[in-house]
PDB file of C-alpha atoms in Angstrom:
ATOM      1  CA  MET A   1       0.000   0.000   0.000  1.00 53.00           C
ATOM      2  CA  ARG A   2       1.442   3.355  -1.081  1.00 58.00           C
ATOM      3  CA  ARG A   3       1.533   6.147   1.449  1.00 61.00           C
ATOM      4  CA  ARG A   4       0.704   9.669   0.312  1.00 62.00           C
ATOM      5  CA  SER A   5       3.029  12.409   1.478  1.00 56.00           C
ATOM      6  CA  VAL A   6       1.899  15.949   2.227  1.00 54.00           C
ATOM      7  CA  LEU A   7       4.126  18.840   1.206  1.00 52.00           C
ATOM      8  CA  ARG A   8       4.005  21.918   3.369  1.00 60.00           C
ATOM      9  CA  GLY A   9       5.687  25.229   2.762  1.00 63.00           C
ATOM     10  CA  THR A  10       5.549  28.942   3.393  1.00 73.00           C
ATOM     11  CA  LYS A  11       3.978  31.173   0.744  1.00 83.00           C
ATOM     12  CA  TRP A  12       5.229  34.661  -0.019  1.00 86.00           C
ATOM     13  CA  PHE A  13       3.699  37.512  -1.966  1.00 90.00           C
ATOM     14  CA  PHE A  14       5.872  39.963  -3.937  1.00 91.00           C
ATOM     15  CA  ALA A  15       4.880  43.378  -5.265  1.00 92.00           C
ATOM     16  CA  SER A  16       7.282  44.680  -7.889  1.00 91.00           C
ATOM     17  CA  GLY A  17       7.622  47.216 -10.664  1.00 89.00           C
ATOM     18  CA  ARG A  18       9.927  47.449 -13.626  1.00 83.00           C
ATOM     19  CA  GLU A  19      10.890  49.191 -16.839  1.00 80.00           C
ATOM     20  CA  ASP A  20      11.491  47.477 -20.159  1.00 77.00           C
ATOM     21  CA  GLY A  21      14.876  45.824 -20.441  1.00 74.00           C
ATOM     22  CA  TYR A  22      17.201  43.517 -18.547  1.00 77.00           C
ATOM     23  CA  TRP A  23      17.619  43.785 -14.760  1.00 81.00           C
ATOM     24  CA  ARG A  24      15.217  46.699 -14.268  1.00 85.00           C
ATOM     25  CA  ARG A  25      12.869  45.155 -11.722  1.00 88.00           C
ATOM     26  CA  VAL A  26      12.506  46.581  -8.216  1.00 92.00           C
ATOM     27  CA  ILE A  27      10.804  44.621  -5.433  1.00 93.00           C
ATOM     28  CA  LEU A  28       8.531  47.098  -3.670  1.00 94.00           C
ATOM     29  CA  ALA A  29       7.229  44.862  -0.885  1.00 94.00           C
ATOM     30  CA  PHE A  30       6.876  41.255   0.189  1.00 92.00           C
ATOM     31  CA  CYS A  31       4.491  39.638   2.670  1.00 91.00           C
ATOM     32  CA  HIS A  32       3.880  36.249   4.202  1.00 89.00           C
ATOM     33  CA  VAL A  33       0.589  34.679   3.072  1.00 89.00           C
ATOM     34  CA  THR A  34      -0.865  32.801   6.018  1.00 84.00           C
ATOM     35  CA  GLY A  35      -4.132  31.775   4.355  1.00 79.00           C
ATOM     36  CA  GLY A  36      -7.665  31.990   5.683  1.00 73.00           C
ATOM     37  CA  ALA A  37     -10.633  34.198   4.898  1.00 68.00           C
ATOM     38  CA  TYR A  38      -8.798  37.528   5.227  1.00 70.00           C
ATOM     39  CA  GLU A  39      -5.227  36.333   4.816  1.00 81.00           C
ATOM     40  CA  ASP A  40      -5.332  34.676   1.397  1.00 88.00           C
ATOM     41  CA  GLU A  41      -3.103  35.862  -1.428  1.00 89.00           C
ATOM     42  CA  ALA A  42      -5.608  38.300  -2.954  1.00 91.00           C
ATOM     43  CA  ALA A  43      -6.448  39.923   0.395  1.00 92.00           C
ATOM     44  CA  VAL A  44      -2.756  40.346   1.232  1.00 93.00           C
ATOM     45  CA  ALA A  45      -2.129  41.805  -2.223  1.00 93.00           C
ATOM     46  CA  VAL A  46      -4.953  44.365  -1.865  1.00 95.00           C
ATOM     47  CA  ARG A  47      -3.634  45.558   1.500  1.00 94.00           C
ATOM     48  CA  THR A  48      -0.104  45.793   0.143  1.00 94.00           C
ATOM     49  CA  PHE A  49      -1.098  47.741  -2.973  1.00 95.00           C
ATOM     50  CA  THR A  50      -3.240  50.041  -0.825  1.00 94.00           C
ATOM     51  CA  HIS A  51      -0.236  50.816   1.359  1.00 94.00           C
ATOM     52  CA  LEU A  52       2.128  51.239  -1.611  1.00 94.00           C
ATOM     53  CA  SER A  53      -0.184  53.606  -3.513  1.00 91.00           C
ATOM     54  CA  SER A  54       0.278  56.277  -0.843  1.00 88.00           C
ATOM     55  CA  HIS A  55       4.076  56.035  -1.197  1.00 91.00           C
ATOM     56  CA  LEU A  56       4.301  55.860  -5.012  1.00 90.00           C
ATOM     57  CA  PRO A  57       3.285  59.190  -6.599  1.00 87.00           C
ATOM     58  CA  GLY A  58       2.132  58.626 -10.165  1.00 86.00           C
ATOM     59  CA  CYS A  59       1.269  54.956  -9.656  1.00 89.00           C
ATOM     60  CA  MET A  60      -1.576  54.238 -12.089  1.00 92.00           C
ATOM     61  CA  GLY A  61      -2.605  50.714 -11.234  1.00 92.00           C
ATOM     62  CA  VAL A  62      -1.980  47.029 -10.787  1.00 93.00           C
ATOM     63  CA  LEU A  63      -1.518  44.010 -13.040  1.00 92.00           C
ATOM     64  CA  TYR A  64      -2.666  40.774 -11.424  1.00 91.00           C
ATOM     65  CA  ASP A  65      -3.861  37.284 -12.306  1.00 87.00           C
ATOM     66  CA  GLY A  66      -7.228  35.579 -11.885  1.00 83.00           C
ATOM     67  CA  ALA A  67      -6.902  35.520  -8.084  1.00 85.00           C
ATOM     68  CA  PHE A  68      -8.443  39.005  -8.125  1.00 92.00           C
ATOM     69  CA  ARG A  69     -12.236  38.987  -8.205  1.00 92.00           C
ATOM     70  CA  GLY A  70     -14.682  41.880  -8.173  1.00 93.00           C
ATOM     71  CA  ILE A  71     -14.432  42.408  -4.422  1.00 94.00           C
ATOM     72  CA  HIS A  72     -10.680  43.023  -4.751  1.00 94.00           C
ATOM     73  CA  ARG A  73     -10.965  45.275  -7.817  1.00 95.00           C
ATOM     74  CA  ASP A  74     -13.608  47.334  -6.023  1.00 96.00           C
ATOM     75  CA  VAL A  75     -11.287  48.269  -3.145  1.00 96.00           C
ATOM     76  CA  LEU A  76      -8.451  49.411  -5.428  1.00 96.00           C
ATOM     77  CA  ALA A  77     -10.699  51.198  -7.952  1.00 96.00           C
ATOM     78  CA  ARG A  78     -12.178  53.306  -5.122  1.00 95.00           C
ATOM     79  CA  GLN A  79      -8.620  54.497  -4.436  1.00 94.00           C
ATOM     80  CA  GLY A  80      -8.197  55.660  -8.030  1.00 94.00           C
ATOM     81  CA  LEU A  81      -6.137  52.680  -9.215  1.00 95.00           C
ATOM     82  CA  LEU A  82      -6.564  50.754 -12.448  1.00 95.00           C
ATOM     83  CA  VAL A  83      -6.803  46.985 -11.994  1.00 95.00           C
ATOM     84  CA  ILE A  84      -5.964  44.908 -15.053  1.00 94.00           C
ATOM     85  CA  ASN A  85      -6.572  41.176 -14.849  1.00 92.00           C
ATOM     86  CA  LYS A  86      -8.466  38.446 -16.659  1.00 89.00           C
ATOM     87  CA  GLN A  87     -12.180  37.979 -16.090  1.00 87.00           C
ATOM     88  CA  HIS A  88     -12.922  34.921 -13.993  1.00 84.00           C
ATOM     89  CA  GLY A  89     -14.280  32.052 -16.087  1.00 80.00           C
ATOM     90  CA  SER A  90     -17.176  31.375 -13.712  1.00 83.00           C
ATOM     91  CA  THR A  91     -18.681  34.845 -14.270  1.00 88.00           C
ATOM     92  CA  ALA A  92     -21.777  34.202 -16.386  1.00 92.00           C
ATOM     93  CA  PRO A  93     -23.490  36.860 -18.559  1.00 94.00           C
ATOM     94  CA  ARG A  94     -26.104  38.921 -16.747  1.00 94.00           C
ATOM     95  CA  ALA A  95     -28.893  41.226 -17.899  1.00 95.00           C
ATOM     96  CA  TYR A  96     -28.048  44.871 -17.206  1.00 95.00           C
ATOM     97  CA  GLU A  97     -30.657  47.287 -18.575  1.00 93.00           C
ATOM     98  CA  VAL A  98     -33.125  47.833 -21.415  1.00 94.00           C
ATOM     99  CA  LEU A  99     -32.821  51.252 -23.046  1.00 92.00           C
ATOM    100  CA  ARG A 100     -35.639  52.729 -25.111  1.00 91.00           C
ATOM    101  CA  TYR A 101     -35.151  55.733 -27.390  1.00 89.00           C
ATOM    102  CA  GLY A 102     -38.366  56.445 -29.272  1.00 87.00           C
ATOM    103  CA  ARG A 103     -38.677  53.771 -31.931  1.00 88.00           C
ATOM    104  CA  CYS A 104     -35.605  51.742 -30.891  1.00 92.00           C
ATOM    105  CA  ARG A 105     -34.926  49.345 -28.053  1.00 93.00           C
ATOM    106  CA  HIS A 106     -31.551  48.114 -26.819  1.00 96.00           C
ATOM    107  CA  ASP A 107     -31.242  45.116 -24.492  1.00 96.00           C
ATOM    108  CA  LEU A 108     -27.930  45.507 -22.645  1.00 97.00           C
ATOM    109  CA  TRP A 109     -26.104  42.688 -20.850  1.00 97.00           C
ATOM    110  CA  CYS A 110     -22.810  42.225 -18.999  1.00 96.00           C
ATOM    111  CA  GLN A 111     -20.376  39.803 -20.608  1.00 94.00           C
ATOM    112  CA  ASP A 112     -16.580  39.419 -20.496  1.00 93.00           C
ATOM    113  CA  GLY A 113     -16.184  42.447 -18.238  1.00 94.00           C
ATOM    114  CA  ARG A 114     -18.094  44.887 -20.445  1.00 95.00           C
ATOM    115  CA  ILE A 115     -21.526  45.878 -21.763  1.00 97.00           C
ATOM    116  CA  ALA A 116     -22.887  43.877 -24.699  1.00 97.00           C
ATOM    117  CA  GLU A 117     -26.147  44.196 -26.635  1.00 96.00           C
ATOM    118  CA  ARG A 118     -28.413  41.188 -27.062  1.00 96.00           C
ATOM    119  CA  ILE A 119     -29.119  40.829 -30.788  1.00 93.00           C
ATOM    120  CA  GLY A 120     -31.838  38.500 -32.093  1.00 89.00           C
ATOM    121  CA  LEU A 121     -30.886  36.178 -34.954  1.00 89.00           C
ATOM    122  CA  ASP A 122     -32.960  34.737 -37.811  1.00 86.00           C
ATOM    123  CA  ASP A 123     -33.000  31.250 -36.313  1.00 87.00           C
ATOM    124  CA  GLY A 124     -34.663  32.438 -33.110  1.00 83.00           C
ATOM    125  CA  THR A 125     -31.485  32.494 -31.016  1.00 90.00           C
ATOM    126  CA  SER A 126     -29.623  35.557 -29.842  1.00 92.00           C
ATOM    127  CA  HIS A 127     -26.043  36.804 -29.680  1.00 94.00           C
ATOM    128  CA  LEU A 128     -24.326  39.192 -27.244  1.00 95.00           C
ATOM    129  CA  LEU A 129     -22.497  41.793 -29.308  1.00 95.00           C
ATOM    130  CA  PRO A 130     -19.913  43.909 -27.408  1.00 95.00           C
ATOM    131  CA  VAL A 131     -20.803  47.620 -27.345  1.00 96.00           C
ATOM    132  CA  PRO A 132     -17.867  49.884 -28.346  1.00 95.00           C
ATOM    133  CA  VAL A 133     -16.210  51.671 -25.422  1.00 95.00           C
ATOM    134  CA  THR A 134     -15.010  55.046 -26.659  1.00 95.00           C
ATOM    135  CA  ARG A 135     -13.447  56.202 -23.393  1.00 95.00           C
ATOM    136  CA  LEU A 136     -12.650  55.170 -19.838  1.00 96.00           C
ATOM    137  CA  GLU A 137     -13.536  58.169 -17.669  1.00 96.00           C
ATOM    138  CA  PRO A 138     -12.044  58.395 -14.156  1.00 94.00           C
ATOM    139  CA  ARG A 139     -13.380  60.803 -11.582  1.00 93.00           C
ATOM    140  CA  LEU A 140     -10.663  60.781  -8.988  1.00 90.00           C
ATOM    141  CA  GLY A 141     -11.397  62.030  -5.502  1.00 87.00           C
ATOM    142  CA  ALA A 142      -9.451  62.332  -2.271  1.00 80.00           C
ATOM    143  CA  ALA A 143     -11.754  59.950  -0.382  1.00 81.00           C
ATOM    144  CA  LYS A 144     -13.256  57.868  -3.191  1.00 88.00           C
ATOM    145  CA  SER A 145     -12.903  57.624  -6.952  1.00 93.00           C
ATOM    146  CA  ARG A 146     -15.378  56.538  -9.610  1.00 94.00           C
ATOM    147  CA  TRP A 147     -14.941  55.071 -13.094  1.00 96.00           C
ATOM    148  CA  TYR A 148     -17.177  55.101 -16.178  1.00 97.00           C
ATOM    149  CA  HIS A 149     -17.309  53.580 -19.628  1.00 97.00           C
ATOM    150  CA  LEU A 150     -18.512  55.992 -22.296  1.00 97.00           C
ATOM    151  CA  LEU A 151     -20.386  53.711 -24.706  1.00 97.00           C
ATOM    152  CA  ARG A 152     -21.453  54.275 -28.279  1.00 96.00           C
ATOM    153  CA  ILE A 153     -24.449  52.043 -29.031  1.00 96.00           C
ATOM    154  CA  PRO A 154     -24.893  51.561 -32.810  1.00 94.00           C
ATOM    155  CA  CYS A 155     -28.472  52.085 -33.993  1.00 93.00           C
ATOM    156  CA  ARG A 156     -30.196  52.418 -37.376  1.00 91.00           C
ATOM    157  CA  HIS A 157     -31.879  55.572 -36.075  1.00 90.00           C
ATOM    158  CA  GLY A 158     -28.555  57.064 -35.014  1.00 91.00           C
ATOM    159  CA  ALA A 159     -25.935  55.996 -32.487  1.00 94.00           C
ATOM    160  CA  HIS A 160     -26.569  56.594 -28.785  1.00 94.00           C
ATOM    161  CA  THR A 161     -23.998  57.712 -26.200  1.00 95.00           C
ATOM    162  CA  VAL A 162     -24.355  56.147 -22.750  1.00 95.00           C
ATOM    163  CA  ARG A 163     -22.214  56.500 -19.636  1.00 95.00           C
ATOM    164  CA  VAL A 164     -22.040  53.356 -17.479  1.00 96.00           C
ATOM    165  CA  PRO A 165     -20.345  53.106 -14.039  1.00 95.00           C
ATOM    166  CA  VAL A 166     -17.778  50.304 -13.824  1.00 96.00           C
ATOM    167  CA  ALA A 167     -15.381  48.640 -11.363  1.00 95.00           C
ATOM    168  CA  ILE A 168     -17.174  49.693  -8.162  1.00 96.00           C
ATOM    169  CA  THR A 169     -20.192  47.986  -6.596  1.00 95.00           C
ATOM    170  CA  THR A 170     -22.225  50.734  -4.966  1.00 93.00           C
ATOM    171  CA  THR A 171     -23.755  50.345  -1.516  1.00 92.00           C
ATOM    172  CA  PRO A 172     -26.562  52.307   0.194  1.00 90.00           C
ATOM    173  CA  ALA A 173     -23.849  54.540   1.687  1.00 87.00           C
ATOM    174  CA  ASP A 174     -22.691  55.585  -1.802  1.00 86.00           C
ATOM    175  CA  ARG A 175     -24.266  58.360  -3.837  1.00 78.00           C
ATOM    176  CA  THR A 176     -26.380  56.674  -6.525  1.00 76.00           C
ATOM    177  CA  GLY A 177     -28.335  59.639  -7.914  1.00 77.00           C
ATOM    178  CA  THR A 178     -32.037  59.836  -8.769  1.00 77.00           C
ATOM    179  CA  ASP A 179     -34.163  58.305 -11.499  1.00 73.00           C
ATOM    180  CA  ARG A 180     -35.111  60.995 -14.032  1.00 69.00           C
ATOM    181  CA  ALA A 181     -38.431  59.325 -14.768  1.00 69.00           C
ATOM    182  CA  THR A 182     -39.640  58.973 -11.163  1.00 77.00           C
ATOM    183  CA  GLY A 183     -37.423  61.417  -9.245  1.00 76.00           C
ATOM    184  CA  LYS A 184     -36.755  58.754  -6.625  1.00 81.00           C
ATOM    185  CA  ARG A 185     -33.361  57.618  -5.371  1.00 84.00           C
ATOM    186  CA  ARG A 186     -31.840  54.891  -7.485  1.00 85.00           C
ATOM    187  CA  ALA A 187     -31.241  51.630  -5.685  1.00 88.00           C
ATOM    188  CA  SER A 188     -27.586  50.779  -5.085  1.00 91.00           C
ATOM    189  CA  ASP A 189     -25.952  47.748  -6.676  1.00 93.00           C
ATOM    190  CA  THR A 190     -26.027  45.755  -3.445  1.00 93.00           C
ATOM    191  CA  GLU A 191     -29.743  46.495  -3.036  1.00 91.00           C
ATOM    192  CA  ARG A 192     -30.302  45.186  -6.571  1.00 91.00           C
ATOM    193  CA  ASP A 193     -28.046  42.171  -5.896  1.00 93.00           C
ATOM    194  CA  PHE A 194     -25.769  43.263  -8.742  1.00 94.00           C
ATOM    195  CA  HIS A 195     -22.016  42.827  -8.265  1.00 95.00           C
ATOM    196  CA  ARG A 196     -20.891  45.538 -10.685  1.00 96.00           C
ATOM    197  CA  ALA A 197     -17.173  45.184  -9.870  1.00 96.00           C
ATOM    198  CA  GLU A 198     -17.384  41.495 -10.787  1.00 95.00           C
ATOM    199  CA  HIS A 199     -19.177  42.028 -14.105  1.00 96.00           C
ATOM    200  CA  LEU A 200     -17.769  45.332 -15.412  1.00 96.00           C
ATOM    201  CA  GLN A 201     -14.004  45.884 -15.518  1.00 96.00           C
ATOM    202  CA  GLN A 202     -12.171  49.143 -16.098  1.00 96.00           C
ATOM    203  CA  ILE A 203     -10.260  47.623 -19.031  1.00 95.00           C
ATOM    204  CA  PRO A 204     -12.221  44.643 -20.383  1.00 93.00           C
ATOM    205  CA  GLN A 205     -10.328  41.525 -21.329  1.00 88.00           C
ATOM    206  CA  ASN A 206     -11.137  41.382 -25.046  1.00 88.00           C
ATOM    207  CA  THR A 207      -9.813  44.845 -25.889  1.00 92.00           C
ATOM    208  CA  ARG A 208      -6.590  46.023 -27.477  1.00 92.00           C
ATOM    209  CA  ALA A 209      -5.614  47.960 -24.342  1.00 92.00           C
ATOM    210  CA  HIS A 210      -5.853  44.780 -22.269  1.00 92.00           C
ATOM    211  CA  GLN A 211      -3.893  42.795 -24.853  1.00 92.00           C
ATOM    212  CA  LEU A 212      -1.087  45.364 -24.771  1.00 91.00           C
ATOM    213  CA  LEU A 213      -0.858  45.631 -20.981  1.00 89.00           C
ATOM    214  CA  TYR A 214      -1.667  42.209 -19.543  1.00 90.00           C
ATOM    215  CA  PRO A 215       1.359  40.358 -21.025  1.00 86.00           C
ATOM    216  CA  TYR A 216       3.497  42.226 -18.488  1.00 83.00           C
ATOM    217  CA  ARG A 217       1.787  40.098 -15.826  1.00 83.00           C
ATOM    218  CA  SER A 218       3.544  36.927 -17.011  1.00 77.00           C
ATOM    219  CA  ASP A 219       6.882  38.713 -16.720  1.00 74.00           C
ATOM    220  CA  ALA A 220       6.387  38.767 -12.950  1.00 74.00           C
ATOM    221  CA  GLU A 221       6.732  34.986 -12.922  1.00 76.00           C
ATOM    222  CA  SER A 222      10.426  35.384 -13.746  1.00 79.00           C
ATOM    223  CA  LEU A 223      10.855  36.881 -10.266  1.00 82.00           C
ATOM    224  CA  HIS A 224       9.493  33.700  -8.711  1.00 79.00           C
ATOM    225  CA  ASN A 225      11.779  31.687 -10.971  1.00 81.00           C
ATOM    226  CA  GLN A 226      14.789  33.702  -9.829  1.00 83.00           C
ATOM    227  CA  LEU A 227      13.880  32.976  -6.221  1.00 84.00           C
ATOM    228  CA  ASP A 228      13.609  29.249  -6.940  1.00 81.00           C
ATOM    229  CA  GLN A 229      16.963  29.224  -8.730  1.00 82.00           C
ATOM    230  CA  SER A 230      18.624  30.972  -5.797  1.00 83.00           C
ATOM    231  CA  LEU A 231      17.663  28.087  -3.514  1.00 81.00           C
ATOM    232  CA  TRP A 232      19.647  24.869  -3.168  1.00 79.00           C
ATOM    233  CA  ASN A 233      17.794  22.182  -5.103  1.00 78.00           C
ATOM    234  CA  GLY A 234      14.807  24.535  -5.348  1.00 72.00           C
ATOM    235  CA  ARG A 235      14.076  24.151  -1.619  1.00 76.00           C
ATOM    236  CA  MET A 236      14.018  26.715   1.163  1.00 78.00           C
ATOM    237  CA  ILE A 237      17.256  26.486   3.115  1.00 78.00           C
ATOM    238  CA  SER A 238      15.808  27.311   6.550  1.00 78.00           C
ATOM    239  CA  TYR A 239      12.956  26.271   8.825  1.00 80.00           C
ATOM    240  CA  GLY A 240      10.480  28.593  10.471  1.00 81.00           C
ATOM    241  CA  LEU A 241       8.833  31.819   9.365  1.00 84.00           C
ATOM    242  CA  ALA A 242      11.369  34.146  11.035  1.00 88.00           C
ATOM    243  CA  ARG A 243      14.389  32.503   9.387  1.00 88.00           C
ATOM    244  CA  GLN A 244      12.713  32.317   6.004  1.00 88.00           C
ATOM    245  CA  LYS A 245      11.730  35.975   6.233  1.00 91.00           C
ATOM    246  CA  ILE A 246      15.390  36.908   6.692  1.00 91.00           C
ATOM    247  CA  TYR A 247      16.269  34.949   3.549  1.00 89.00           C
ATOM    248  CA  ILE A 248      13.447  36.585   1.527  1.00 90.00           C
ATOM    249  CA  LEU A 249      14.600  40.005   2.734  1.00 93.00           C
ATOM    250  CA  GLY A 250      18.153  39.245   1.608  1.00 92.00           C
ATOM    251  CA  PHE A 251      16.856  38.059  -1.782  1.00 91.00           C
ATOM    252  CA  ALA A 252      14.842  41.276  -2.247  1.00 93.00           C
ATOM    253  CA  LEU A 253      17.771  43.486  -1.231  1.00 95.00           C
ATOM    254  CA  SER A 254      20.147  41.706  -3.605  1.00 93.00           C
ATOM    255  CA  GLN A 255      17.693  42.035  -6.509  1.00 92.00           C
ATOM    256  CA  ASN A 256      17.140  45.734  -5.847  1.00 94.00           C
ATOM    257  CA  ALA A 257      20.852  46.403  -5.337  1.00 95.00           C
ATOM    258  CA  THR A 258      21.670  44.788  -8.681  1.00 92.00           C
ATOM    259  CA  SER A 259      18.961  46.774 -10.479  1.00 91.00           C
ATOM    260  CA  HIS A 260      20.112  49.989  -8.779  1.00 93.00           C
ATOM    261  CA  HIS A 261      23.754  49.387  -9.729  1.00 93.00           C
ATOM    262  CA  LEU A 262      22.898  48.760 -13.387  1.00 90.00           C
ATOM    263  CA  HIS A 263      20.587  51.788 -13.403  1.00 89.00           C
ATOM    264  CA  ARG A 264      23.442  54.013 -12.218  1.00 90.00           C
ATOM    265  CA  GLU A 265      25.745  52.563 -14.880  1.00 89.00           C
ATOM    266  CA  ARG A 266      23.175  53.261 -17.600  1.00 86.00           C
ATOM    267  CA  ALA A 267      22.633  56.787 -16.300  1.00 84.00           C
ATOM    268  CA  ALA A 268      26.382  57.452 -16.339  1.00 86.00           C
ATOM    269  CA  SER A 269      26.693  56.207 -19.935  1.00 79.00           C
ATOM    270  CA  PRO A 270      24.562  58.283 -22.377  1.00 68.00           C
ATOM    271  CA  THR A 271      24.960  55.704 -25.147  1.00 64.00           C
ATOM    272  CA  ALA A 272      23.987  52.679 -23.033  1.00 53.00           C
ATOM    273  CA  GLY A 273      20.308  53.019 -23.826  1.00 51.00           C
ATOM    274  CA  ASP A 274      20.998  53.236 -27.569  1.00 50.00           C
ATOM    275  CA  GLN A 275      23.214  50.154 -27.437  1.00 52.00           C
ATOM    276  CA  GLU A 276      20.519  48.187 -25.573  1.00 52.00           C
ATOM    277  CA  SER A 277      17.850  49.117 -28.101  1.00 47.00           C
ATOM    278  CA  HIS A 278      20.021  47.833 -30.938  1.00 43.00           C
TER     279      HIS A 278
END
């Protein structure tokens, strides 16, 4: 009878930034991931990025993998940060709103992180056609920020322009505005049981902007590979969280020192950048 072995280890989260080129990565922070409801990788990452954003003037946003769901994007978007990641595969299309303009009617749905229009086909079925997003509009505030997609809905009677909030799931404490038709307060997303941050991303997955930016996410895996290669036989060389933390700190300092040294060499040599590009 074969016995099954259980492998146990310590998990670490790294936050890093980089320029294009060789040895230009800087490790900004690292944290131990203990696991649990509020200590999983995504929760640790959100807290770390929240802390870093106040110390990194000009920081625009975060690239992350599928571990981020709507609840994580919501927290960072409220702070004025862009969150670029892939839409979770379990997020099913959902009806959003039916717009009526005189003789036309547009049935809008949420699919793949954006608004799509439900189009009827000749065979009795329907198809969700993505609505063009002409602009991502941020309204950045000191306490809370908001984000909108400016949509252009094609129509045979003339295209319609619609502004749709994205990335943040409103609560009763948020300002939701009033309904023009009734004059009453609009229900918040949580009151309507609509998880907007889960269904509507700032930069939807199937867009050119996402295709240009998201590949940088895979580059972060090379940092994990460098850590593995620095270990004897790919295994941590010490036991216990405190000892391993010292090793991770030394790894981060050595990476940053190398990047800093090469940065100073490039800055001292005006032709270094031209030689790298060729």
